[in-house]
Every structure is written in structure tokens, then in C-alpha cells.
Amino acid sequence: MDLKAWLATAVASNADWVKSFGPYQAHPALAVDDARFAAAFEVFTERLKDNYPFFHPRYAGQMLKPPHPAAVVGYLTAMLINPNNHALDGGPATAEMEREAVQQLATMFGYDTHLGHLTTSGTIANLEALFVARELHPGKGVAYSTEAHYTHGRMCRVLGVEGHPVPVDDLGRMDLDALERVLRTGRVGTVVLTAGTTGLGAVEPIHEALALRERYGVRIHVDAAYGGFFTLLAGAPGPEGLPEEPWRAIAEADSIVVDPHKHGLQPYGCGAVLFRDPSVGRFYLHDSPYTYFTSEELHLGEISLECSRAGAAAAALWLTFQLIPPTREGLGQSLAAGRRAALRWAELIEGSAHLELYQAPELDIVSYFPVTEAATLSQIDAASNRILQEGMTDSDPVFVSTLRVGADRLTALHPKLVRDADGARVLRSVLMKPESEGYVDHLHERLERLARA
């Protein structure tokens, strides 16, 4: 895509639409001449250079990458109109686009019927899911693994419900025996299972937890904010294929959260929440006599805790899905490349004398640590931090992140390590850009060189 040409076309299209309503006089209060703008814009663009190169495969730190050009063009084109998807009269076109894009997400997960909408983030999407859970199970708490995103504990406090952190196994997945012990207390109404933890990309046993739902009458909420789009690789041929069971089981979950602004190629912020039972919409009921008046159809604001939301986010997602749909042959190809990159790097690390694999990647997050002279947790921690800092400032920079792991987990997976601290930082790399597949050998060489130093 020629982004520059399509952005110019977007501006021209908007100008033509504006002209169709007849001329009007622009008010001088908001006028800015090009010379003044140029001065401010020069400062602005210079300040934006104080960023890491999220676009480049040498950046393998956090879950960050630029949106697809189609999403950029879609967002800008709609942003010039600035629709608000809260009410149909605030954005009739983009509200319809939102419904269609959310239907594609529901189909991707296997929902036959659904109620859902976009949100500004996975945090808000999870808040909505837990809000509905609280209304359905008043007085009951929420169980989530200790590796779940911190938003769940935080939102339990916001909602005034009891949170129940559940221990994980050695691979960072919820321990279902520990979960059942919590469920036996009768204090839990909802269980959160994570499909792709943000630390390690671990996929919790959703298919096995469904039996506990029937036994204890709890709701199952799947937080697939990070990993949800990997459902496209469930049962796929080749090394990138994933076990089908946990992903297919998502279709039986009561609610799902996924973030298109992660693997869905969208700009921030674009999250989504889906409910399997549309009747939960009754918990959102409210009156807004000055808002919902142009249509008898259900307004998106009537099934959302948020009020104003950018219609441009829905437009960007809709346009992207027209070109790269959430199917294995479409968006799945991008995820497959990142998954193959992670597997390739894990293989290189396993053959290295200077790096050691912390645990095998389940999705596209690779975790590893430097081999140190003394195999102590304190030396590994210090070396990991040194590599992080030196990698960012090197003339051939590489950007990774660290993950703090407790001593019990580290020594359980790596018994040879000497436990002289309560934990250590290990290195963590997120290979969510498909370009990582062609760059991973260079990443490995750079990390080996840093580890040797």
C-alpha cells in the first residue's frame, strides 16, 4: 500500500463529502497559518523520535507494533468526520461497521449467538465481563490465576467483589486442583481463564475447566486479550499449529475478551468483549433521553459501560478485516509467522552455550536467560538487566524486556540453578511482527554476543 497516496485520498474524500452539504464560513477562532503550524510540527515530530522502533523486528520488547496501513487509512478517514459510536445518530455508518466487525470476531471464536461491542481497551472489556458476572452472581467472588493480567485483581476492587488468586503450575498455567479447592468454598461465581498470559503467553486449560463450571455452577470468562487471535492456528498443519482443545473450548465460555490492537493490526485503543448469551444486555439498561432518539434499533451505548467511543476505531477494524479477515488464510498467516519465529529462536537458544531457554514458547513469546559463571539467581538477574540496558544503547541495538520469576518456579524448571535470592529477572521477547521470522537469526546472534560480554 502507498500510505502517502491513500492518506491524501482520505482527505480528498472527506473534502468532497463536506462540500455536498453546501458552503459555510469557517470561524477565525480556530485558524492557524501554515508557518505557525510548521514551527510547532517540527518540535512535535522531533519529540516523537523519543520512542523505541516498534516497527522494526529488532524491537522484541513489549507487545507493541504499528497498525496496518489499512487501519491507519480507515482510522484517519473516519476520524475526519469524528463519529461517536455511543449512539446511532453519533455514528450510523461506523456503528454498523462495528456490528459487522464484532460479528467476525464472534465467528472466529465459534459463537453462534452473541452480544458484544468494541471497547477502548482490554481493561475496560474485562471490567464489563466481570460487571455482568457480578450481576449474575451477586455476593460471589472471581477466581483468576496468579499469572492473569493484574487488571482482574484491580477490577475486583473496583466492582467491590472478592478476588481469589489461584496458584499456577510450573509452566504458568492455572492449577485446576487449586482452583477446585477454591470453588469448594462456595465463594466464587466466576472463573477467569487466560488464553495467552502477557508474561509468557501461557494458555490455560479452558477445556478442562469447563467441567468445573458444570460441577460448581460458575461462569467461565476467557481473557484472550493478548492471545485470542491464535485461535486461528488451532489444529493448523505445520510447526505453527496449536493444540485444538483449549481454543475450541472458548466457544463454550460465557464471555470473551480480545484486543484487536494487539494481534488484530489496529491502533490503540481497540478492545472487544463478547457474551455468549445476548440476554445479559439487560444489565446495561439505562435511560438517556437526549441520546437515543434517531432509531428504534439497539444503540451500542445501550450495551456498553462506556459512553463516548471513537467510531474511527470501528472503521479501522472493519476496513482491515475486508482485506485481511480473521481467518486462518487471512490474519492467521501473520500469527503463523510470529509463532514460527518463536519456535526457531527457541531452537537456537537450546543449542547455545551462552543462553538458556526458560520454557518452551506456547505462542510467540520467547523467555530465556544468560548462562552465568556461577549459576545463581542473583547473577542471572544482574546479567539479564545488563543485557537489557546494553542492548538498547548498542550501535546495533536490540530491544527486549525482562520478566521477574520467583525462585520456586525458576528452580523447578531449572534444578541446577543455585537459589541465593527470592527470584530473578529473565529475558523475554515478543515476536508479534511477522517480519520477526526473517530476522530472528540476527536477534539470536545479538543476544548471544551480549551474553558473552
Tab-separated table of C-alpha atoms in Angstrom:
chain	number	residue	atom	x	y	z
A	1	MET	CA	0.000	0.000	0.000
A	2	ASP	CA	1.151	3.521	-0.852
A	3	LEU	CA	0.246	5.019	2.519
A	4	LYS	CA	1.025	8.598	1.492
A	5	ALA	CA	-1.252	8.377	-1.550
A	6	TRP	CA	-4.121	6.773	0.362
A	7	LEU	CA	-3.935	9.327	3.169
A	8	ALA	CA	-4.212	12.090	0.570
A	9	THR	CA	-7.190	10.249	-0.936
A	10	ALA	CA	-8.776	10.070	2.515
A	11	VAL	CA	-8.505	13.838	2.928
A	12	ALA	CA	-9.891	14.423	-0.570
A	13	SER	CA	-12.809	12.061	0.046
A	14	ASN	CA	-13.704	13.898	3.225
A	15	ALA	CA	-13.488	17.258	1.457
A	16	ASP	CA	-15.896	16.062	-1.248
A	17	TRP	CA	-18.350	14.836	1.374
A	18	VAL	CA	-18.150	18.141	3.260
A	19	LYS	CA	-18.862	20.105	0.065
A	20	SER	CA	-22.057	18.122	-0.516
A	21	PHE	CA	-23.708	19.999	2.371
A	22	GLY	CA	-23.091	23.433	0.881
A	23	PRO	CA	-20.692	26.242	1.734
A	24	TYR	CA	-20.248	27.809	5.142
A	25	GLN	CA	-17.877	30.314	6.683
A	26	ALA	CA	-15.117	28.864	8.873
A	27	HIS	CA	-14.711	30.763	12.138
A	28	PRO	CA	-11.395	32.562	12.641
A	29	ALA	CA	-11.139	31.407	16.271
A	30	LEU	CA	-9.558	28.128	15.195
A	31	ALA	CA	-7.494	29.413	12.275
A	32	VAL	CA	-3.766	28.515	12.292
A	33	ASP	CA	-1.487	29.594	9.454
A	34	ASP	CA	0.989	27.160	7.934
A	35	ALA	CA	4.071	28.992	9.213
A	36	ARG	CA	2.971	28.717	12.855
A	37	PHE	CA	1.957	25.113	12.355
A	38	ALA	CA	5.279	24.272	10.716
A	39	ALA	CA	7.174	25.534	13.761
A	40	ALA	CA	5.041	23.551	16.196
A	41	PHE	CA	5.070	20.469	13.968
A	42	GLU	CA	8.855	20.486	13.791
A	43	VAL	CA	9.062	20.367	17.582
A	44	PHE	CA	6.315	17.736	17.672
A	45	THR	CA	7.980	15.349	15.205
A	46	GLU	CA	11.335	15.777	16.916
A	47	ARG	CA	9.810	14.844	20.267
A	48	LEU	CA	8.164	11.764	18.760
A	49	LYS	CA	11.623	10.431	17.953
A	50	ASP	CA	11.953	9.735	21.675
A	51	ASN	CA	10.415	6.308	21.077
A	52	TYR	CA	11.688	2.812	20.526
A	53	PRO	CA	11.481	1.417	16.961
A	54	PHE	CA	8.280	-0.564	17.478
A	55	PHE	CA	8.020	-1.072	13.693
A	56	HIS	CA	11.365	-2.877	13.371
A	57	PRO	CA	11.958	-6.576	14.103
A	58	ARG	CA	14.980	-5.560	16.205
A	59	TYR	CA	12.331	-4.370	18.687
A	60	ALA	CA	11.197	-7.508	20.515
A	61	GLY	CA	10.402	-5.998	23.873
A	62	GLN	CA	6.778	-5.296	24.723
A	63	MET	CA	3.517	-6.016	22.871
A	64	LEU	CA	3.894	-3.062	20.559
A	65	LYS	CA	3.864	-2.629	16.808
A	66	PRO	CA	2.410	-0.071	14.390
A	67	PRO	CA	-1.064	-0.655	12.945
A	68	HIS	CA	-1.537	-1.948	9.422
A	69	PRO	CA	-1.647	0.809	6.767
A	70	ALA	CA	-5.255	-0.141	6.023
A	71	ALA	CA	-6.129	0.539	9.662
A	72	VAL	CA	-4.302	3.879	9.542
A	73	VAL	CA	-6.199	4.979	6.438
A	74	GLY	CA	-9.511	3.707	7.824
A	75	TYR	CA	-8.978	5.460	11.140
A	76	LEU	CA	-7.957	8.780	9.612
A	77	THR	CA	-10.777	8.783	7.066
A	78	ALA	CA	-13.391	8.242	9.760
A	79	MET	CA	-11.618	10.483	12.271
A	80	LEU	CA	-12.049	13.466	9.951
A	81	ILE	CA	-15.792	13.008	10.499
A	82	ASN	CA	-15.191	12.063	14.164
A	83	PRO	CA	-18.199	9.791	14.737
A	84	ASN	CA	-19.117	8.649	18.239
A	85	ASN	CA	-20.302	5.043	18.370
A	86	HIS	CA	-22.219	5.530	21.606
A	87	ALA	CA	-25.474	6.287	19.775
A	88	LEU	CA	-26.584	5.584	16.213
A	89	ASP	CA	-27.101	9.270	15.492
A	90	GLY	CA	-23.495	9.865	16.590
A	91	GLY	CA	-22.097	7.451	14.034
A	92	PRO	CA	-24.602	5.477	11.947
A	93	ALA	CA	-22.048	4.223	9.420
A	94	THR	CA	-19.352	3.282	11.911
A	95	ALA	CA	-21.872	1.712	14.301
A	96	GLU	CA	-22.872	-0.654	11.515
A	97	MET	CA	-19.207	-1.338	10.770
A	98	GLU	CA	-18.676	-2.135	14.444
A	99	ARG	CA	-21.504	-4.655	14.449
A	100	GLU	CA	-20.095	-6.368	11.357
A	101	ALA	CA	-16.526	-6.472	12.662
A	102	VAL	CA	-17.651	-7.779	16.064
A	103	GLN	CA	-19.678	-10.470	14.286
A	104	GLN	CA	-16.458	-11.566	12.566
A	105	LEU	CA	-14.744	-11.806	15.947
A	106	ALA	CA	-17.631	-13.844	17.360
A	107	THR	CA	-17.481	-16.187	14.365
A	108	MET	CA	-13.729	-16.574	14.811
A	109	PHE	CA	-14.281	-17.861	18.355
A	110	GLY	CA	-17.198	-20.111	17.371
A	111	TYR	CA	-20.072	-18.187	18.994
A	112	ASP	CA	-23.408	-18.934	17.308
A	113	THR	CA	-25.188	-16.076	19.058
A	114	HIS	CA	-23.570	-13.219	20.884
A	115	LEU	CA	-23.833	-9.776	22.367
A	116	GLY	CA	-20.705	-7.719	22.006
A	117	HIS	CA	-19.027	-4.473	21.127
A	118	LEU	CA	-15.672	-2.765	20.890
A	119	THR	CA	-14.077	-1.016	23.845
A	120	THR	CA	-11.144	1.321	24.266
A	121	SER	CA	-9.028	-1.415	25.863
A	122	GLY	CA	-8.877	-4.955	27.169
A	123	THR	CA	-9.015	-3.484	30.665
A	124	ILE	CA	-12.454	-1.975	30.041
A	125	ALA	CA	-13.571	-5.108	28.195
A	126	ASN	CA	-12.626	-7.262	31.191
A	127	LEU	CA	-14.340	-4.799	33.529
A	128	GLU	CA	-17.558	-5.220	31.548
A	129	ALA	CA	-17.333	-9.017	31.630
A	130	LEU	CA	-16.763	-9.010	35.382
A	131	PHE	CA	-19.538	-6.457	35.880
A	132	VAL	CA	-22.023	-8.791	34.183
A	133	ALA	CA	-20.614	-11.705	36.191
A	134	ARG	CA	-21.214	-9.788	39.428
A	135	GLU	CA	-24.813	-9.058	38.445
A	136	LEU	CA	-25.439	-12.737	37.667
A	137	HIS	CA	-23.728	-13.988	40.834
A	138	PRO	CA	-24.264	-11.284	43.459
A	139	GLY	CA	-22.156	-11.737	46.561
A	140	LYS	CA	-19.811	-14.186	44.819
A	141	GLY	CA	-16.158	-13.575	44.014
A	142	VAL	CA	-13.916	-14.022	40.993
A	143	ALA	CA	-11.084	-16.554	40.693
A	144	TYR	CA	-8.124	-15.922	38.397
A	145	SER	CA	-4.619	-17.310	38.222
A	146	THR	CA	-1.638	-15.550	39.741
A	147	GLU	CA	-0.325	-15.184	36.168
A	148	ALA	CA	-3.525	-13.495	34.940
A	149	HIS	CA	-3.289	-9.838	33.994
A	150	TYR	CA	-3.288	-7.562	37.017
A	151	THR	CA	-6.448	-5.910	35.707
A	152	HIS	CA	-8.580	-8.709	37.187
A	153	GLY	CA	-7.495	-8.094	40.760
A	154	ARG	CA	-7.848	-4.370	40.224
A	155	MET	CA	-11.321	-4.634	38.684
A	156	CYS	CA	-12.495	-6.868	41.505
A	157	ARG	CA	-11.694	-3.992	43.832
A	158	VAL	CA	-13.480	-1.520	41.535
A	159	LEU	CA	-16.581	-3.736	41.467
A	160	GLY	CA	-16.480	-4.496	45.164
A	161	VAL	CA	-16.174	-8.264	44.741
A	162	GLU	CA	-13.718	-10.648	46.339
A	163	GLY	CA	-10.784	-11.685	44.185
A	164	HIS	CA	-9.292	-15.181	44.549
A	165	PRO	CA	-5.782	-15.560	43.041
A	166	VAL	CA	-5.173	-19.220	42.170
A	167	PRO	CA	-1.658	-20.752	42.025
A	168	VAL	CA	-0.207	-21.858	38.707
A	169	ASP	CA	1.745	-24.890	37.600
A	170	ASP	CA	5.420	-24.797	36.661
A	171	LEU	CA	4.536	-23.526	33.156
A	172	GLY	CA	2.497	-20.589	34.403
A	173	ARG	CA	-0.990	-22.037	33.824
A	174	MET	CA	-3.778	-22.135	36.388
A	175	ASP	CA	-3.594	-25.195	38.641
A	176	LEU	CA	-7.074	-26.703	38.329
A	177	ASP	CA	-6.718	-28.731	41.523
A	178	ALA	CA	-6.007	-25.499	43.393
A	179	LEU	CA	-8.951	-23.899	41.602
A	180	GLU	CA	-11.288	-26.673	42.688
A	181	ARG	CA	-10.240	-26.198	46.289
A	182	VAL	CA	-11.287	-22.552	45.998
A	183	LEU	CA	-14.560	-23.462	44.270
A	184	ARG	CA	-15.466	-25.850	47.080
A	185	THR	CA	-15.727	-22.870	49.423
A	186	GLY	CA	-18.792	-21.666	47.517
A	187	ARG	CA	-17.430	-18.101	47.467
A	188	VAL	CA	-16.679	-17.943	43.731
A	189	GLY	CA	-19.181	-17.157	40.989
A	190	THR	CA	-16.819	-16.590	38.058
A	191	VAL	CA	-13.554	-18.142	36.900
A	192	VAL	CA	-11.225	-16.182	34.614
A	193	LEU	CA	-9.032	-18.277	32.333
A	194	THR	CA	-6.318	-16.693	30.231
A	195	ALA	CA	-5.655	-17.656	26.629
A	196	GLY	CA	-2.155	-16.256	26.329
A	197	THR	CA	-0.775	-14.717	29.516
A	198	THR	CA	1.005	-11.424	28.987
A	199	GLY	CA	4.126	-12.661	30.743
A	200	LEU	CA	4.850	-15.916	28.934
A	201	GLY	CA	1.966	-16.432	26.503
A	202	ALA	CA	0.779	-19.455	28.502
A	203	VAL	CA	-2.609	-20.893	27.507
A	204	GLU	CA	-4.646	-22.093	30.459
A	205	PRO	CA	-6.648	-25.386	30.252
A	206	ILE	CA	-10.008	-23.906	29.282
A	207	HIS	CA	-11.314	-27.246	28.015
A	208	GLU	CA	-10.643	-28.927	31.349
A	209	ALA	CA	-12.111	-26.074	33.378
A	210	LEU	CA	-15.478	-26.380	31.640
A	211	ALA	CA	-16.217	-29.495	33.686
A	212	LEU	CA	-15.769	-27.447	36.858
A	213	ARG	CA	-18.343	-24.968	35.602
A	214	GLU	CA	-20.950	-27.705	35.426
A	215	ARG	CA	-19.952	-29.056	38.831
A	216	TYR	CA	-19.948	-25.750	40.723
A	217	GLY	CA	-22.295	-23.554	38.689
A	218	VAL	CA	-19.748	-20.829	37.959
A	219	ARG	CA	-19.308	-18.638	34.902
A	220	ILE	CA	-16.254	-19.058	32.688
A	221	HIS	CA	-14.718	-15.861	31.355
A	222	VAL	CA	-11.811	-16.144	28.905
A	223	ASP	CA	-9.333	-13.285	28.854
A	224	ALA	CA	-7.912	-13.665	25.368
A	225	ALA	CA	-6.839	-10.032	25.120
A	226	TYR	CA	-3.342	-10.990	24.024
A	227	GLY	CA	-3.638	-14.484	22.616
A	228	GLY	CA	-7.171	-14.617	21.225
A	229	PHE	CA	-6.310	-14.399	17.540
A	230	PHE	CA	-4.124	-17.506	17.896
A	231	THR	CA	-7.355	-19.484	17.769
A	232	LEU	CA	-6.829	-19.186	14.015
A	233	LEU	CA	-3.888	-21.612	14.341
A	234	ALA	CA	-5.748	-24.260	16.358
A	235	GLY	CA	-5.259	-27.552	14.538
A	236	ALA	CA	-3.306	-25.889	11.711
A	237	PRO	CA	-0.752	-28.018	9.855
A	238	GLY	CA	2.934	-27.266	10.184
A	239	PRO	CA	5.022	-26.274	13.196
A	240	GLU	CA	2.841	-23.223	13.908
A	241	GLY	CA	-0.236	-25.372	14.556
A	242	LEU	CA	-1.618	-25.286	18.103
A	243	PRO	CA	-3.492	-27.926	20.110
A	244	GLU	CA	-7.188	-27.577	19.355
A	245	GLU	CA	-8.741	-28.392	22.738
A	246	PRO	CA	-8.331	-25.124	24.689
A	247	TRP	CA	-9.125	-22.948	21.673
A	248	ARG	CA	-12.233	-24.835	20.599
A	249	ALA	CA	-13.462	-24.741	24.201
A	250	ILE	CA	-13.604	-20.937	24.059
A	251	ALA	CA	-16.853	-21.271	22.115
A	252	GLU	CA	-18.412	-22.667	25.312
A	253	ALA	CA	-17.183	-19.840	27.537
A	254	ASP	CA	-19.720	-17.363	28.893
A	255	SER	CA	-17.703	-14.325	27.853
A	256	ILE	CA	-14.536	-13.487	25.936
A	257	VAL	CA	-12.222	-10.506	25.707
A	258	VAL	CA	-9.845	-9.922	22.802
A	259	ASP	CA	-7.713	-6.916	21.821
A	260	PRO	CA	-7.579	-6.114	18.095
A	261	HIS	CA	-4.941	-3.508	18.957
A	262	LYS	CA	-2.528	-6.359	19.668
A	263	HIS	CA	-2.568	-9.091	17.006
A	264	GLY	CA	-5.510	-7.575	15.087
A	265	LEU	CA	-3.280	-4.938	13.437
A	266	GLN	CA	-5.173	-1.988	14.959
A	267	PRO	CA	-4.054	1.267	16.573
A	268	TYR	CA	-4.616	1.739	20.275
A	269	GLY	CA	-7.202	1.582	21.663
A	270	CYS	CA	-9.361	-1.174	20.323
A	271	GLY	CA	-10.548	-3.948	22.632
A	272	ALA	CA	-13.664	-6.097	22.415
A	273	VAL	CA	-15.954	-8.002	24.762
A	274	LEU	CA	-18.302	-10.797	23.689
A	275	PHE	CA	-21.063	-12.555	25.645
A	276	ARG	CA	-22.461	-15.918	24.560
A	277	ASP	CA	-25.914	-15.126	25.975
A	278	PRO	CA	-27.358	-11.920	24.446
A	279	SER	CA	-29.856	-11.585	27.288
A	280	VAL	CA	-27.110	-10.199	29.561
A	281	GLY	CA	-27.755	-6.905	27.799
A	282	ARG	CA	-30.441	-6.305	30.415
A	283	PHE	CA	-27.767	-5.394	32.940
A	284	TYR	CA	-26.762	-2.383	30.857
A	285	LEU	CA	-30.236	-0.848	30.735
A	286	HIS	CA	-30.299	2.890	31.391
A	287	ASP	CA	-32.168	5.953	30.205
A	288	SER	CA	-30.619	8.781	28.197
A	289	PRO	CA	-33.499	10.899	26.857
A	290	TYR	CA	-31.265	13.218	24.808
A	291	THR	CA	-29.209	10.428	23.186
A	292	TYR	CA	-31.194	7.504	21.816
A	293	PHE	CA	-33.775	9.144	19.578
A	294	THR	CA	-32.954	8.547	15.916
A	295	SER	CA	-33.576	4.819	15.750
A	296	GLU	CA	-35.613	2.086	17.349
A	297	GLU	CA	-32.638	-0.251	16.870
A	298	LEU	CA	-30.406	-1.077	19.821
A	299	HIS	CA	-27.738	1.590	20.199
A	300	LEU	CA	-24.229	0.409	21.055
A	301	GLY	CA	-24.247	2.653	24.102
A	302	GLU	CA	-27.170	0.670	25.448
A	303	ILE	CA	-24.974	-2.433	25.745
A	304	SER	CA	-21.776	-0.777	26.950
A	305	LEU	CA	-20.460	0.700	30.178
A	306	GLU	CA	-18.500	3.279	28.204
A	307	CYS	CA	-20.262	6.256	26.739
A	308	SER	CA	-18.322	8.113	24.035
A	309	ARG	CA	-16.168	5.825	21.875
A	310	ALA	CA	-14.293	6.574	18.683
A	311	GLY	CA	-16.204	5.393	15.644
A	312	ALA	CA	-12.866	5.630	13.857
A	313	ALA	CA	-11.671	2.550	15.763
A	314	ALA	CA	-14.565	0.521	14.346
A	315	ALA	CA	-13.922	1.904	10.868
A	316	ALA	CA	-10.257	0.934	11.020
A	317	LEU	CA	-11.049	-2.602	12.156
A	318	TRP	CA	-13.798	-3.049	9.576
A	319	LEU	CA	-11.579	-1.884	6.700
A	320	THR	CA	-8.690	-4.073	7.848
A	321	PHE	CA	-10.952	-7.123	8.066
A	322	GLN	CA	-12.162	-6.526	4.500
A	323	LEU	CA	-8.582	-7.056	3.345
A	324	ILE	CA	-7.103	-9.351	5.994
A	325	PRO	CA	-10.048	-11.164	7.608
A	326	PRO	CA	-9.781	-13.025	10.934
A	327	THR	CA	-9.395	-16.386	9.220
A	328	ARG	CA	-6.505	-18.839	9.051
A	329	GLU	CA	-5.822	-17.834	5.436
A	330	GLY	CA	-6.029	-14.133	6.284
A	331	LEU	CA	-4.804	-12.799	9.608
A	332	GLY	CA	-3.673	-16.289	10.595
A	333	GLN	CA	-0.703	-16.013	8.229
A	334	SER	CA	0.731	-13.139	10.268
A	335	LEU	CA	0.346	-15.030	13.541
A	336	ALA	CA	1.857	-18.142	11.977
A	337	ALA	CA	4.994	-16.189	11.063
A	338	GLY	CA	5.430	-14.940	14.632
A	339	ARG	CA	4.825	-18.412	16.014
A	340	ARG	CA	7.411	-19.949	13.669
A	341	ALA	CA	9.874	-17.211	14.655
A	342	ALA	CA	9.402	-18.060	18.335
A	343	LEU	CA	9.936	-21.765	17.698
A	344	ARG	CA	13.016	-21.056	15.605
A	345	TRP	CA	14.541	-18.866	18.308
A	346	ALA	CA	13.778	-21.431	20.981
A	347	GLU	CA	15.631	-23.995	18.883
A	348	LEU	CA	18.634	-21.675	18.523
A	349	ILE	CA	18.688	-20.974	22.250
A	350	GLU	CA	18.589	-24.671	23.082
A	351	GLY	CA	21.753	-25.098	21.026
A	352	SER	CA	23.503	-22.114	22.605
A	353	ALA	CA	26.309	-22.191	25.154
A	354	HIS	CA	25.528	-18.631	26.280
A	355	LEU	CA	21.723	-18.554	26.571
A	356	GLU	CA	19.295	-20.986	28.170
A	357	LEU	CA	15.611	-21.355	27.342
A	358	TYR	CA	13.426	-20.627	30.361
A	359	GLN	CA	10.468	-22.546	28.952
A	360	ALA	CA	9.245	-23.506	25.501
A	361	PRO	CA	7.058	-20.815	23.876
A	362	GLU	CA	3.354	-21.616	23.550
A	363	LEU	CA	2.557	-18.655	21.278
A	364	ASP	CA	5.063	-16.000	20.148
A	365	ILE	CA	6.753	-15.002	23.424
A	366	VAL	CA	10.241	-16.404	23.996
A	367	SER	CA	11.713	-16.495	27.518
A	368	TYR	CA	15.374	-17.215	28.219
A	369	PHE	CA	18.277	-16.211	30.457
A	370	PRO	CA	22.039	-15.804	30.154
A	371	VAL	CA	24.365	-18.583	31.234
A	372	THR	CA	26.454	-17.095	34.035
A	373	GLU	CA	29.768	-18.140	35.570
A	374	ALA	CA	28.047	-19.119	38.787
A	375	ALA	CA	24.562	-20.466	38.142
A	376	THR	CA	22.992	-18.365	40.866
A	377	LEU	CA	19.725	-16.473	40.684
A	378	SER	CA	21.444	-13.234	41.677
A	379	GLN	CA	23.970	-13.493	38.832
A	380	ILE	CA	21.265	-14.345	36.313
A	381	ASP	CA	19.239	-11.355	37.488
A	382	ALA	CA	22.173	-8.977	37.148
A	383	ALA	CA	23.199	-10.357	33.752
A	384	SER	CA	19.643	-10.121	32.403
A	385	ASN	CA	19.424	-6.494	33.465
A	386	ARG	CA	22.822	-5.723	31.939
A	387	ILE	CA	21.803	-7.271	28.608
A	388	LEU	CA	18.547	-5.299	28.610
A	389	GLN	CA	20.361	-1.995	29.168
A	390	GLU	CA	23.345	-2.624	26.879
A	391	GLY	CA	21.149	-3.951	24.096
A	392	MET	CA	19.200	-0.692	23.898
A	393	THR	CA	22.302	1.525	23.787
A	394	ASP	CA	24.484	-0.562	21.448
A	395	SER	CA	25.413	0.719	17.987
A	396	ASP	CA	23.475	-2.276	16.620
A	397	PRO	CA	20.628	-2.052	19.136
A	398	VAL	CA	18.257	-4.800	20.121
A	399	PHE	CA	15.248	-4.235	22.356
A	400	VAL	CA	13.983	-6.941	24.681
A	401	SER	CA	12.215	-6.946	28.040
A	402	THR	CA	12.608	-8.767	31.328
A	403	LEU	CA	10.233	-10.850	33.406
A	404	ARG	CA	10.700	-11.405	37.118
A	405	VAL	CA	10.225	-15.059	38.083
A	406	GLY	CA	10.051	-16.393	41.624
A	407	ALA	CA	12.715	-18.744	42.912
A	408	ASP	CA	10.297	-21.679	43.240
A	409	ARG	CA	9.320	-21.532	39.579
A	410	LEU	CA	12.859	-20.971	38.342
A	411	THR	CA	14.395	-23.818	40.279
A	412	ALA	CA	11.505	-26.169	39.499
A	413	LEU	CA	12.192	-25.795	35.774
A	414	HIS	CA	15.963	-25.492	36.172
A	415	PRO	CA	17.067	-27.515	39.226
A	416	LYS	CA	20.769	-26.815	38.622
A	417	LEU	CA	20.306	-23.130	39.497
A	418	VAL	CA	21.530	-22.029	42.918
A	419	ARG	CA	18.823	-20.342	44.944
A	420	ASP	CA	20.559	-17.377	46.572
A	421	ALA	CA	17.678	-14.907	46.073
A	422	ASP	CA	13.888	-14.961	46.094
A	423	GLY	CA	13.752	-14.757	42.310
A	424	ALA	CA	15.450	-13.369	39.232
A	425	ARG	CA	14.740	-11.455	36.069
A	426	VAL	CA	14.854	-13.489	32.874
A	427	LEU	CA	14.799	-12.102	29.347
A	428	ARG	CA	11.551	-12.010	27.394
A	429	SER	CA	10.997	-11.306	23.709
A	430	VAL	CA	7.673	-10.775	21.957
A	431	LEU	CA	7.792	-11.747	18.274
A	432	MET	CA	4.391	-10.395	17.244
A	433	LYS	CA	5.579	-8.803	13.994
A	434	PRO	CA	5.626	-11.280	11.081
A	435	GLU	CA	8.920	-9.699	9.992
A	436	SER	CA	10.495	-11.357	13.041
A	437	GLU	CA	10.537	-14.629	11.121
A	438	GLY	CA	13.220	-13.329	8.771
A	439	TYR	CA	15.145	-11.519	11.497
A	440	VAL	CA	15.267	-13.994	14.349
A	441	ASP	CA	18.735	-15.342	13.499
A	442	HIS	CA	20.133	-11.824	13.807
A	443	LEU	CA	18.306	-11.316	17.115
A	444	HIS	CA	19.815	-14.522	18.425
A	445	GLU	CA	23.320	-13.564	17.314
A	446	ARG	CA	22.997	-10.173	19.018
A	447	LEU	CA	21.741	-11.667	22.292
A	448	GLU	CA	24.493	-14.272	22.279
A	449	ARG	CA	27.092	-11.547	21.796
A	450	LEU	CA	25.613	-9.546	24.680
A	451	ALA	CA	25.506	-12.638	26.893
A	452	ARG	CA	29.157	-13.446	26.139
A	453	ALA	CA	30.176	-9.945	27.250
